[in-house]
Coordinates of C-alpha atoms in Angstrom, one line a residue:
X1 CA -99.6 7.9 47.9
X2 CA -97.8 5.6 45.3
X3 CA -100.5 5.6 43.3
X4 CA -100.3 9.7 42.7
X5 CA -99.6 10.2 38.7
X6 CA -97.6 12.9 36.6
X7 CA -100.2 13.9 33.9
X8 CA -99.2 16.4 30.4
X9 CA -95.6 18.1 30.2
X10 CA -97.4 21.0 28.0
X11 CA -99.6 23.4 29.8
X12 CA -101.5 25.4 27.0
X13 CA -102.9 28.1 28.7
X14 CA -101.0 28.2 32.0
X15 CA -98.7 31.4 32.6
X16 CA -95.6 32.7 34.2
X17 CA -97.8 34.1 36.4
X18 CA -99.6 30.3 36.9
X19 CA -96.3 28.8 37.3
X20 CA -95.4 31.2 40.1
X21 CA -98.1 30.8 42.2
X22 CA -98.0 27.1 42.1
X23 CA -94.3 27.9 43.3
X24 CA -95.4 29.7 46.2
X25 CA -98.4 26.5 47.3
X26 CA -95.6 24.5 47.0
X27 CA -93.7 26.7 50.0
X28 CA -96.7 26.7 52.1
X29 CA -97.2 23.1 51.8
X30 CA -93.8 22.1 52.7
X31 CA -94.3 24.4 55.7
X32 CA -97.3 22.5 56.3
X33 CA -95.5 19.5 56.5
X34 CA -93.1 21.0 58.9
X35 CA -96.3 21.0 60.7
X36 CA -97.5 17.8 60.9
X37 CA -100.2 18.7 57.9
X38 CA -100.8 16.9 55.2
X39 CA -98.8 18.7 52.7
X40 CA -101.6 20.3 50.3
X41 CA -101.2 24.2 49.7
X42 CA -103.8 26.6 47.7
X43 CA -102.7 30.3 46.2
X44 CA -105.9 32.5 45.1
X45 CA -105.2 35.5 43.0
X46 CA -106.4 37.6 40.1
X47 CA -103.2 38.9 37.9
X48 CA -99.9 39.1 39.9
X49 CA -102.5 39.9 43.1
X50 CA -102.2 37.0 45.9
X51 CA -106.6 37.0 47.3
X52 CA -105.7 34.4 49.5
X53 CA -103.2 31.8 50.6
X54 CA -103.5 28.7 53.1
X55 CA -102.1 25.2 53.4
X56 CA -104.1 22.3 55.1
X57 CA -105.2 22.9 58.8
X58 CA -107.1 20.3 59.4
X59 CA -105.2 19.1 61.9
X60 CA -104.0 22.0 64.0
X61 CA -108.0 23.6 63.6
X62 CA -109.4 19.9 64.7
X63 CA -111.8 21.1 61.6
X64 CA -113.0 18.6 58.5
X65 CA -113.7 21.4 56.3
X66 CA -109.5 22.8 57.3
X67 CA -108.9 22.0 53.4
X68 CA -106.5 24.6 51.2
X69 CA -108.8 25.4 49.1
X70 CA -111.4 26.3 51.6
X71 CA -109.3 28.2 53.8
X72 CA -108.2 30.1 51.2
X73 CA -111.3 31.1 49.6
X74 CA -112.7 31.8 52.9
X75 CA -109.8 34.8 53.1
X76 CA -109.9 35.8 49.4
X77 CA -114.0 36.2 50.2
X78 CA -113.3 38.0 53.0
X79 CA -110.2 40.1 51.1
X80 CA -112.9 40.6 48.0
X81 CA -115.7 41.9 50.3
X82 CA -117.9 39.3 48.3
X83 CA -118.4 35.4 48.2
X84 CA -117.7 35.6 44.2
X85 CA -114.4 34.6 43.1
X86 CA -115.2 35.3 39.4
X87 CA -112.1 36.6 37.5
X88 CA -109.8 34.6 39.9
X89 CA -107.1 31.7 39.5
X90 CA -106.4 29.0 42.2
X91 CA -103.1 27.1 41.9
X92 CA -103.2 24.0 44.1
X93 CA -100.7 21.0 44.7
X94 CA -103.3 18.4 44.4
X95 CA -106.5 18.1 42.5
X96 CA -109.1 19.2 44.6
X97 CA -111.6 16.6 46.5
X98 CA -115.2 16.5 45.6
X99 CA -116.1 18.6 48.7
X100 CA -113.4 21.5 47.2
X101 CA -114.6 21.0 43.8
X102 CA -117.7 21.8 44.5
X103 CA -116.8 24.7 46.6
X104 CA -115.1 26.1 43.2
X105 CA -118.1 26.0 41.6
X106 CA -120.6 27.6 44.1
X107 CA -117.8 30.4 44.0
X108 CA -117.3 30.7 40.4
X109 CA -113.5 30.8 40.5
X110 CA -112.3 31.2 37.4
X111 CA -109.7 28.9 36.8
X112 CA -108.2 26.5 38.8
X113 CA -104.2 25.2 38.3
X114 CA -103.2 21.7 40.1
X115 CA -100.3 20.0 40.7
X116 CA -101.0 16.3 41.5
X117 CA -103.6 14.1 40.0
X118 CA -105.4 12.2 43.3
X119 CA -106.4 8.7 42.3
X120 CA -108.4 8.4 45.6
X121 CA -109.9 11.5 46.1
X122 CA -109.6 13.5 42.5
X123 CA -113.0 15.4 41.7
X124 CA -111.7 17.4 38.5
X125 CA -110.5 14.6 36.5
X126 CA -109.4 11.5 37.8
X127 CA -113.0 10.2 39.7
X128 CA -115.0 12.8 38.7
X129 CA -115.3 16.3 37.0
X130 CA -117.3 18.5 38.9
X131 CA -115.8 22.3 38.0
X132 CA -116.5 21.2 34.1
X133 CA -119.7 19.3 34.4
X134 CA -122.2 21.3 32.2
X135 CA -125.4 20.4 34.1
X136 CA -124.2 22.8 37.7
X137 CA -124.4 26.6 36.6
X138 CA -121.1 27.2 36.6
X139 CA -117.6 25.9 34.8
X140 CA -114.1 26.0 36.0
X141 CA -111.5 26.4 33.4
X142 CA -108.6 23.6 34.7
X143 CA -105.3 23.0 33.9
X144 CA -103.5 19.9 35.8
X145 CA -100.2 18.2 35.9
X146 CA -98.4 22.1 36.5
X147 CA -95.2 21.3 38.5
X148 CA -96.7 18.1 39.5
X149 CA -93.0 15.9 40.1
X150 CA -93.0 18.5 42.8
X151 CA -96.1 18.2 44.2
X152 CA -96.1 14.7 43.9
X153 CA -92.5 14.5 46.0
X154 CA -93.5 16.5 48.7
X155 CA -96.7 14.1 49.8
X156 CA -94.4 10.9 49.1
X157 CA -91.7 12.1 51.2
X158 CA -94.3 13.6 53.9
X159 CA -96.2 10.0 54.0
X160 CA -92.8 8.0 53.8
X161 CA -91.4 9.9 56.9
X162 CA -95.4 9.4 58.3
X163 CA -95.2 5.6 58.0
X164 CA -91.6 5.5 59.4
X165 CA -92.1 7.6 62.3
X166 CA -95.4 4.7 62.8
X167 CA -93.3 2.2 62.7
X168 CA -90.8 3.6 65.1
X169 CA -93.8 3.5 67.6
X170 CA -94.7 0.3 66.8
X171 CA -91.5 -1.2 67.6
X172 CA -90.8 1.0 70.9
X173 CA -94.2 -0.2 72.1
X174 CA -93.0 -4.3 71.6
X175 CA -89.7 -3.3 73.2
X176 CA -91.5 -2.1 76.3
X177 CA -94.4 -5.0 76.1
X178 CA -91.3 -7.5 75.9

């Protein structure tokens, strides 16, 4: 995760409101962490409204699709009544992956706030640009880089403590082969 990036210190077209939410993902990925998830948190809403909320389960759900951003437009659907998150915002502390980036599109969220850039995995700008490419029938407004020393901190400290906890096993398991 050394290779995560701060982008822009202006965020033209971000809100309080914006700010906030990407405030609360930030709380429900560090309890993610607490967790053993990777620490990745999404916030859905339309206004000051919270749709839908979820960290990263794929862990504790044994499920590949347990993203954020999934999980949390599976409950903002199911608040909404309707599969169409048109008129909505998502903050979330990482850029979205191509599978979650395309998931924005099919639902036609309306805008989408991130924290992180993701140099391995980053389908809105860093690899690729899915929610803004003009040839799919649908455009996500984005704004990245919102709160992103934040964001960024919490995965280094989560895959610091991750690799040290590894090599803690490591050694127990020379001790006892000794």
């Amino acid at each position: 995760m050394n290779s995560l990036r701060l982008v822009r210190t202006a965020h033209d077209g971000v809100s309080d409101v914006d700010v906030r939410m990407m405030e609360r993902a930030i709380e429900l990925a560090r309890r993610a962490a607490l967790d053993g998830e990777v620490p990745i948190a999404a916030v859905i809403y339309r206004g000051e409204e919270i749709l839908g909320e979820a960290a990263n389960n794929r862990e504790a759900a044994q499920d590949p699709t347990g993203h954020a951003e999934i999980v949390a437009m599976r409950e903002a659907g199911k608040k909404l009544g309707e599969w169409r998150l048109e008129g909505c915002s998502m903050a979330v502390t990482l850029e979205p992956c191509p599978m979650c980036a395309g998931a924005l599109v099919n639902a036609r969220l309306g805008r989408l706030i991130y924290g992180a850039t993701d140099p391995k995995a980053g389908a809105c700008e860093t690899l690729y640009s899915i929610p803004g490419d003009v040839r799919l029938n649908h455009r996500v407004e984005m704004h990245g880089g919102v709160l992103a020393p934040r964001c960024v901190e919490l995965l280094r400290a989560f895959f610091r403590e991750r690799r040290a906890q590894q090599k803690t096993m490591k050694n127990d398991a020379k001790k006892r082969s000794a």
